CSV table of C-alpha atoms and ligand atoms in Angstrom, one decimal:
chain,number,residue,atom,x,y,z
A,1,MET,CA,-104.4,42.1,-47.0
A,2,ILE,CA,-104.6,43.2,-50.8
A,3,LYS,CA,-106.0,39.8,-51.5
A,4,THR,CA,-108.8,40.2,-49.0
A,5,PHE,CA,-109.7,43.6,-50.1
A,6,VAL,CA,-110.0,42.4,-53.8
A,7,THR,CA,-111.9,39.2,-53.1
A,8,ALA,CA,-114.3,41.2,-50.9
A,9,LEU,CA,-115.0,43.8,-53.8
A,10,LEU,CA,-115.4,40.9,-56.2
A,11,THR,CA,-117.9,39.1,-54.2
A,12,GLY,CA,-119.5,42.3,-53.4
A,13,ALA,CA,-119.1,41.7,-49.9
A,14,ALA,CA,-119.0,44.8,-47.6
A,15,VAL,CA,-115.4,46.2,-47.0
A,16,ALA,CA,-114.7,47.1,-43.2
A,17,SER,CA,-114.1,50.7,-43.2
A,18,VAL,CA,-112.4,52.6,-40.4
A,19,SER,CA,-115.1,54.1,-38.2
A,20,MET,CA,-113.5,57.7,-37.5
A,21,ALA,CA,-114.4,61.0,-38.8
A,22,CYS,CA,-112.0,62.5,-41.2
A,23,GLU,CA,-110.2,66.1,-40.8
A,24,THR,CA,-109.4,66.6,-44.5
A,25,THR,CA,-111.3,64.6,-47.6
A,26,LEU,CA,-109.4,64.8,-50.6
A,27,ARG,CA,-111.8,65.0,-53.6
A,28,SER,CA,-110.5,62.8,-56.4
A,29,SER,CA,-112.1,62.6,-59.8
A,30,ASP,CA,-112.6,59.6,-62.1
A,31,THR,CA,-114.3,59.6,-65.6
A,32,HIS,CA,-115.4,56.0,-64.9
A,33,ALA,CA,-118.4,54.6,-63.2
A,34,ASP,CA,-118.7,53.4,-59.6
A,35,GLY,CA,-117.1,49.9,-59.3
A,36,TYR,CA,-114.7,50.5,-62.0
A,37,PRO,CA,-111.2,49.1,-61.2
A,38,THR,CA,-109.7,52.6,-61.2
A,39,VAL,CA,-112.6,53.9,-58.8
A,40,ALA,CA,-112.3,51.0,-56.6
A,41,ALA,CA,-108.5,51.2,-56.3
A,42,VAL,CA,-108.5,54.9,-55.3
A,43,GLU,CA,-111.4,54.1,-52.9
A,44,ALA,CA,-109.1,51.6,-51.2
A,45,MET,CA,-106.2,54.1,-51.1
A,46,GLY,CA,-108.7,56.2,-49.1
A,47,ASP,CA,-109.3,53.4,-46.8
A,48,MET,CA,-105.5,53.1,-46.3
A,49,LEU,CA,-105.0,56.7,-45.9
A,50,LYS,CA,-107.7,56.9,-43.1
A,51,GLU,CA,-106.4,54.4,-41.2
A,52,ARG,CA,-102.6,55.2,-41.6
A,53,THR,CA,-103.3,58.9,-40.6
A,54,ASP,CA,-105.7,58.2,-37.8
A,55,GLY,CA,-108.5,60.0,-39.7
A,56,ARG,CA,-106.6,62.9,-40.6
A,57,LEU,CA,-107.0,62.1,-44.5
A,58,CYS,CA,-109.7,60.5,-46.4
A,59,ILE,CA,-110.6,60.4,-50.2
A,60,GLU,CA,-113.9,60.8,-51.7
A,61,VAL,CA,-114.1,59.6,-55.3
A,62,PHE,CA,-116.3,61.6,-57.5
A,63,HIS,CA,-116.9,58.9,-60.5
A,64,SER,CA,-118.9,58.9,-63.5
A,65,SER,CA,-117.3,62.3,-64.6
A,66,GLN,CA,-119.2,64.1,-62.0
A,67,LEU,CA,-116.6,66.8,-61.9
A,68,GLY,CA,-116.1,67.0,-65.7
A,69,GLN,CA,-114.6,65.3,-68.5
A,70,GLU,CA,-110.7,64.5,-68.3
A,71,LYS,CA,-109.0,67.4,-70.1
A,72,ASP,CA,-111.2,69.9,-67.8
A,73,THR,CA,-110.5,68.0,-64.7
A,74,ILE,CA,-106.8,68.2,-65.2
A,75,GLU,CA,-106.8,71.8,-65.4
A,76,GLN,CA,-108.9,72.1,-62.3
A,77,THR,CA,-106.4,69.6,-60.6
A,78,GLN,CA,-103.7,72.0,-61.5
A,79,PHE,CA,-105.6,75.0,-60.2
A,80,GLY,CA,-106.2,73.2,-57.1
A,81,VAL,CA,-109.9,73.1,-57.4
A,82,ILE,CA,-109.8,69.2,-57.3
A,83,ASP,CA,-107.4,67.6,-55.1
A,84,MET,CA,-106.6,64.1,-56.9
A,85,ASN,CA,-107.1,62.9,-60.3
A,86,ARG,CA,-107.0,59.5,-61.9
A,87,VAL,CA,-106.6,59.8,-65.6
A,88,SER,CA,-105.3,58.2,-68.8
A,89,LEU,CA,-101.8,59.7,-69.7
A,90,GLY,CA,-103.3,60.3,-73.3
A,91,PRO,CA,-105.0,63.7,-72.3
A,92,PHE,CA,-101.5,64.8,-70.5
A,93,ASN,CA,-99.8,64.4,-73.8
A,94,ASN,CA,-100.3,68.2,-75.1
A,95,ILE,CA,-99.5,69.5,-71.5
A,96,ILE,CA,-96.5,67.5,-70.4
A,97,PRO,CA,-94.1,66.3,-73.1
A,98,ALA,CA,-92.5,63.5,-71.0
A,99,THR,CA,-96.0,61.8,-71.0
A,100,GLN,CA,-95.7,61.4,-74.9
A,101,VAL,CA,-93.3,58.6,-74.6
A,102,PRO,CA,-95.1,56.0,-72.9
A,103,SER,CA,-98.2,57.0,-75.1
A,104,LEU,CA,-96.2,56.1,-78.3
A,105,PRO,CA,-98.2,53.5,-80.3
A,106,TYR,CA,-96.4,50.1,-79.9
A,107,ILE,CA,-93.7,51.3,-77.5
A,108,PHE,CA,-94.3,48.7,-75.2
A,109,ARG,CA,-94.3,45.1,-76.3
A,110,SER,CA,-96.8,43.8,-73.6
A,111,VAL,CA,-98.7,44.9,-70.3
A,112,LYS,CA,-96.1,43.2,-68.6
A,113,HIS,CA,-93.3,45.2,-70.3
A,114,MET,CA,-95.4,48.4,-69.8
A,115,ASN,CA,-95.5,47.7,-65.9
A,116,THR,CA,-92.0,46.7,-65.5
A,117,VAL,CA,-91.1,50.0,-67.1
A,118,MET,CA,-93.5,52.2,-65.3
A,119,ASP,CA,-92.6,50.5,-61.7
A,120,GLY,CA,-89.0,51.2,-62.3
A,121,GLU,CA,-86.9,54.3,-62.4
A,122,ILE,CA,-88.2,55.3,-65.9
A,123,GLY,CA,-91.6,55.6,-64.4
A,124,ASP,CA,-90.2,57.6,-61.6
A,125,GLU,CA,-88.7,60.1,-63.9
A,126,ILE,CA,-92.0,60.5,-65.8
A,127,LEU,CA,-93.9,60.8,-62.3
A,128,ALA,CA,-91.3,63.6,-61.2
A,129,ALA,CA,-92.2,65.5,-64.8
A,130,PHE,CA,-95.6,66.3,-63.3
A,131,GLU,CA,-94.2,68.6,-60.7
A,132,GLY,CA,-93.4,71.3,-63.3
A,133,TYR,CA,-97.0,71.6,-63.9
A,134,ASP,CA,-98.4,72.0,-60.6
A,135,LEU,CA,-99.2,68.4,-60.1
A,136,VAL,CA,-97.7,65.5,-58.0
A,137,GLY,CA,-97.5,62.2,-60.0
A,138,LEU,CA,-98.3,59.6,-57.2
A,139,ALA,CA,-98.7,56.2,-59.2
A,140,PHE,CA,-99.2,54.5,-62.5
A,141,TYR,CA,-102.1,52.0,-63.2
A,142,ASP,CA,-103.0,49.4,-65.9
A,143,SER,CA,-105.5,50.1,-68.6
A,144,GLY,CA,-104.6,46.8,-70.8
A,145,ALA,CA,-104.4,47.6,-74.7
A,146,ARG,CA,-106.3,50.0,-76.7
A,147,SER,CA,-107.7,48.6,-80.0
A,148,PHE,CA,-110.3,49.9,-82.7
A,149,TYR,CA,-113.9,49.2,-82.7
A,150,ASN,CA,-116.3,50.6,-85.3
A,151,SER,CA,-120.1,50.4,-86.5
A,152,GLN,CA,-119.2,49.9,-90.0
A,153,HIS,CA,-117.4,46.7,-90.9
A,154,PRO,CA,-114.7,44.4,-89.4
A,155,ILE,CA,-111.0,45.4,-89.6
A,156,ASN,CA,-108.9,42.5,-90.9
A,157,SER,CA,-106.0,44.7,-92.2
A,158,ILE,CA,-104.7,48.1,-92.1
A,159,GLU,CA,-106.3,48.9,-95.4
A,160,ASP,CA,-110.0,48.3,-93.7
A,161,LEU,CA,-109.4,51.6,-91.6
A,162,ALA,CA,-109.2,53.7,-94.8
A,163,GLY,CA,-111.7,56.6,-94.6
A,164,LEU,CA,-113.2,55.6,-91.1
A,165,LYS,CA,-113.6,58.2,-88.5
A,166,PHE,CA,-112.5,57.5,-85.2
A,167,ARG,CA,-112.7,59.3,-81.9
A,168,VAL,CA,-109.4,59.8,-80.1
A,169,GLN,CA,-108.6,61.3,-76.6
A,170,GLN,CA,-107.6,64.8,-76.7
A,171,SER,CA,-104.1,64.3,-77.6
A,172,ASP,CA,-102.4,65.4,-81.0
A,173,LEU,CA,-100.0,62.3,-81.0
A,174,PHE,CA,-103.3,60.2,-81.1
A,175,VAL,CA,-104.6,62.6,-84.0
A,176,ASP,CA,-101.3,61.7,-85.9
A,177,MET,CA,-101.5,58.1,-85.0
A,178,VAL,CA,-104.8,57.6,-86.7
A,179,SER,CA,-103.9,59.5,-89.7
A,180,ALA,CA,-100.8,57.5,-90.2
A,181,LEU,CA,-103.0,54.5,-90.2
A,182,GLY,CA,-105.3,56.0,-93.2
A,183,ALA,CA,-108.2,57.0,-91.2
A,184,ASN,CA,-109.7,60.0,-89.8
A,185,ALA,CA,-109.4,61.1,-86.1
A,186,THR,CA,-111.7,63.4,-84.0
A,187,PRO,CA,-110.7,64.3,-80.7
A,188,MET,CA,-113.5,64.2,-78.3
A,189,PRO,CA,-114.3,63.7,-74.6
A,190,PHE,CA,-115.1,60.3,-73.4
A,191,GLY,CA,-118.6,61.2,-72.4
A,192,GLU,CA,-119.6,62.2,-76.0
A,193,VAL,CA,-118.3,59.1,-77.6
A,194,TYR,CA,-121.6,56.8,-77.5
A,195,SER,CA,-123.9,59.4,-79.0
A,196,GLY,CA,-121.0,60.4,-81.5
A,197,ILE,CA,-121.2,56.7,-83.1
A,198,GLN,CA,-125.0,56.5,-82.5
A,199,THR,CA,-125.4,59.4,-84.6
A,200,GLY,CA,-122.8,58.8,-87.2
A,201,VAL,CA,-120.7,61.9,-86.4
A,202,ILE,CA,-118.0,59.1,-85.9
A,203,ASP,CA,-117.7,55.5,-86.9
A,204,GLY,CA,-115.9,54.5,-83.9
A,205,ALA,CA,-113.2,54.7,-81.2
A,206,GLU,CA,-110.5,52.9,-79.6
A,207,ASN,CA,-110.2,51.3,-76.1
A,208,ASN,CA,-109.5,48.5,-73.8
A,209,TRP,CA,-112.0,45.8,-73.0
A,210,PRO,CA,-113.5,47.3,-69.7
A,211,SER,CA,-114.1,50.6,-71.3
A,212,TYR,CA,-115.6,49.2,-74.5
A,213,GLU,CA,-118.0,47.4,-72.2
A,214,SER,CA,-118.6,49.8,-69.5
A,215,THR,CA,-119.5,52.8,-71.6
A,216,GLY,CA,-121.9,50.5,-73.6
A,217,HIS,CA,-120.0,51.6,-76.9
A,218,PHE,CA,-120.1,47.6,-78.0
A,219,GLU,CA,-123.9,48.4,-78.5
A,220,VAL,CA,-123.3,50.8,-81.3
A,221,ALA,CA,-120.0,49.7,-82.6
A,222,LYS,CA,-119.9,45.9,-83.0
A,223,TYR,CA,-116.7,45.3,-84.8
A,224,TYR,CA,-113.6,45.3,-82.5
A,225,THR,CA,-110.3,44.2,-83.8
A,226,LEU,CA,-107.3,43.5,-81.5
A,227,ASP,CA,-104.5,45.5,-83.0
A,228,GLN,CA,-103.6,46.8,-79.7
A,229,HIS,CA,-101.9,50.0,-80.9
A,230,LEU,CA,-101.8,51.4,-77.5
A,231,ILE,CA,-100.7,50.2,-73.9
A,232,VAL,CA,-101.1,53.5,-72.4
A,233,PRO,CA,-100.6,53.7,-68.6
A,234,GLU,CA,-103.0,55.6,-66.4
A,235,VAL,CA,-101.8,57.9,-63.6
A,236,LEU,CA,-102.9,58.9,-60.2
A,237,VAL,CA,-102.0,62.6,-59.6
A,238,MET,CA,-102.5,65.0,-56.8
A,239,SER,CA,-102.8,68.8,-57.0
A,240,LYS,CA,-99.7,70.3,-55.8
A,241,THR,CA,-101.6,73.1,-53.7
A,242,ALA,CA,-103.2,70.1,-51.9
A,243,PHE,CA,-100.2,68.3,-51.7
A,244,ASP,CA,-98.3,71.2,-50.3
A,245,LYS,CA,-100.8,71.7,-47.4
A,246,LEU,CA,-99.8,68.3,-45.8
A,247,SER,CA,-97.1,67.5,-43.3
A,248,ALA,CA,-94.1,65.7,-44.6
A,249,GLU,CA,-95.2,62.8,-42.7
A,250,ASP,CA,-98.8,62.7,-44.4
A,251,GLN,CA,-97.2,63.3,-47.7
A,252,ALA,CA,-95.2,60.3,-47.5
A,253,ILE,CA,-98.2,58.3,-46.4
A,254,VAL,CA,-100.3,59.4,-49.5
A,255,ARG,CA,-97.3,58.6,-51.7
A,256,GLN,CA,-97.1,55.2,-50.2
A,257,ALA,CA,-100.7,54.6,-50.2
A,258,ALA,CA,-101.0,55.4,-53.7
A,259,LYS,CA,-98.2,52.8,-54.6
A,260,ASP,CA,-99.9,50.4,-52.3
A,261,SER,CA,-103.2,50.7,-54.4
A,262,VAL,CA,-101.3,49.7,-57.5
A,263,GLN,CA,-101.6,46.0,-56.9
A,264,ILE,CA,-105.1,46.2,-56.0
A,265,MET,CA,-105.9,47.9,-59.0
A,266,ARG,CA,-104.1,45.4,-61.1
A,267,GLU,CA,-105.9,42.5,-59.7
A,268,LEU,CA,-109.3,44.3,-60.2
A,269,TRP,CA,-108.2,44.9,-63.6
A,270,ILE,CA,-107.4,41.4,-64.7
A,271,ALA,CA,-110.7,40.0,-63.3
A,272,ARG,CA,-112.8,43.0,-65.0
A,273,GLU,CA,-110.9,42.4,-68.4
A,274,ALA,CA,-112.3,38.8,-68.3
A,275,VAL,CA,-115.7,39.9,-67.5
A,276,SER,CA,-116.0,42.6,-69.9
A,277,GLU,CA,-114.6,40.3,-72.8
A,278,GLN,CA,-117.3,37.8,-72.0
A,279,LEU,CA,-119.9,40.3,-71.9
A,280,VAL,CA,-119.4,41.9,-75.0
A,281,ARG,CA,-118.7,38.5,-77.0
A,282,ASP,CA,-122.2,37.3,-75.5
A,283,ALA,CA,-123.8,40.4,-76.7
A,284,GLY,CA,-122.6,39.7,-80.2
A,285,SER,CA,-119.7,41.9,-81.1
A,286,GLU,CA,-117.5,40.4,-83.7
A,287,ILE,CA,-114.0,40.3,-82.5
A,288,VAL,CA,-111.1,39.9,-84.9
A,289,THR,CA,-108.1,38.5,-83.0
A,290,ASP,CA,-105.6,37.5,-85.6
A,291,ILE,CA,-104.7,40.8,-87.0
A,292,ASP,CA,-101.2,41.2,-88.5
A,293,LYS,CA,-99.6,44.0,-86.5
A,294,GLN,CA,-96.5,44.6,-88.5
A,295,PRO,CA,-98.0,47.0,-91.0
A,296,PHE,CA,-99.6,49.1,-88.0
A,297,ILE,CA,-96.1,49.1,-86.5
A,298,ASP,CA,-94.4,50.2,-89.6
A,299,ALA,CA,-96.9,53.0,-90.1
A,300,MET,CA,-95.9,54.5,-87.0
A,301,VAL,CA,-92.4,55.6,-88.1
A,302,PRO,CA,-93.3,59.0,-89.1
A,303,VAL,CA,-95.2,59.5,-85.7
A,304,TYR,CA,-92.1,58.6,-83.8
A,305,GLU,CA,-90.2,60.9,-86.2
A,306,LYS,CA,-92.6,63.9,-85.4
A,307,TYR,CA,-92.6,63.5,-81.6
A,308,ILE,CA,-89.1,62.1,-80.7
A,309,THR,CA,-87.2,65.0,-81.7
A,310,SER,CA,-84.6,65.5,-78.9
A,311,PRO,CA,-81.6,63.3,-77.9
A,312,GLU,CA,-83.3,63.1,-74.5
A,313,LEU,CA,-86.4,61.4,-75.9
A,314,VAL,CA,-84.6,59.3,-78.7
A,315,ASP,CA,-82.6,58.0,-75.3
A,316,LEU,CA,-85.6,57.4,-73.4
A,317,VAL,CA,-87.5,55.5,-76.2
A,318,ALA,CA,-84.1,53.3,-76.4
A,319,ARG,CA,-84.4,52.6,-72.6
A,320,ILE,CA,-87.8,51.7,-72.6
A,321,GLN,CA,-87.3,49.3,-75.5
A,322,ALA,CA,-84.1,47.9,-73.7
A,323,VAL,CA,-86.2,46.9,-70.5
A,324,GLU,CA,-86.7,43.2,-70.8
B,401,GTR,C1,-110.0,54.8,-70.7
B,401,GTR,C2,-109.6,55.6,-69.7
B,401,GTR,C3,-110.1,56.7,-69.3
B,401,GTR,C4,-110.4,57.6,-70.4
B,401,GTR,C5,-110.8,56.8,-71.6
B,401,GTR,C6,-110.8,57.6,-72.8
B,401,GTR,O1,-109.6,53.7,-71.1
B,401,GTR,O2,-109.5,54.8,-68.4
B,401,GTR,O3,-109.5,57.4,-68.1
B,401,GTR,O4,-109.3,58.2,-70.8
B,401,GTR,O5,-110.1,55.7,-71.8
B,401,GTR,O6,-110.6,56.8,-73.9
B,401,GTR,O7,-111.2,58.9,-72.7
């Protein structure tokens, strides 16, 4: 079923939806444009919900930041103004300390390592941490690896970052990460990055292939170096207010449909990464792939020391690193 859905999306064929009216439509926020893998995956979850609840529950995805930038939509989800939200863990760092650990630079060896950790009991522990913040953590999605891009010159070594101004997500951890690499960080909403680079307020930003491409950032920052400093999971959360209104049966259906959407998202993600990479290469971006990551990893020692301060967090880092 998942394969059929993904194939239908990729080929642009219409996806059959269940033709029943919905009693409750959950409003879900996403910063990305229509068709982006996260948006499509939450829509797929909505189709599952509609079918599995006989039309009691549906989802409407408000894509393209229609409900606001991530930091603001997180607050609105906590207040119950927005029912669901698909967000990167980055903007949660200053709110929920447990989200800092899977957001640490180079904590994951690969996307596969990240998925294994977040699909397992460590992921469940981190999802549970959202409950203390008026949110229900439903599932983790992929977002590949984030790397630096800028408008000024190619980055061939850590020294080349010196003095450049990079936008980061609104997370103190990421500000410290960029400072530790010798560059300057400016926390800024995603939607302001393009004009920020274009007007020279910042020299660049950092993100994965699909976001670098879908935002058009490659048009204004053509030097992209695959240092892959972050493999940050994304999370699908629900407002606790909206969740508590559901029957126990429907809560279980929501949780299961969210988990079932993960595989759909991953397949769409892998396909989109390839398309985005090709697009930006064709457009003339200069990509540095053979960067020595060790100096970047070494530079993160003070960042780990600053954020991993309790025995519980030290243990969590060690447990993540021990996962094969
Ligand atoms: C993307 C992520 C978005 C948003 C964005 C950003 O990779 O999917 O949710 O967090 O990065 O940098 O703001």
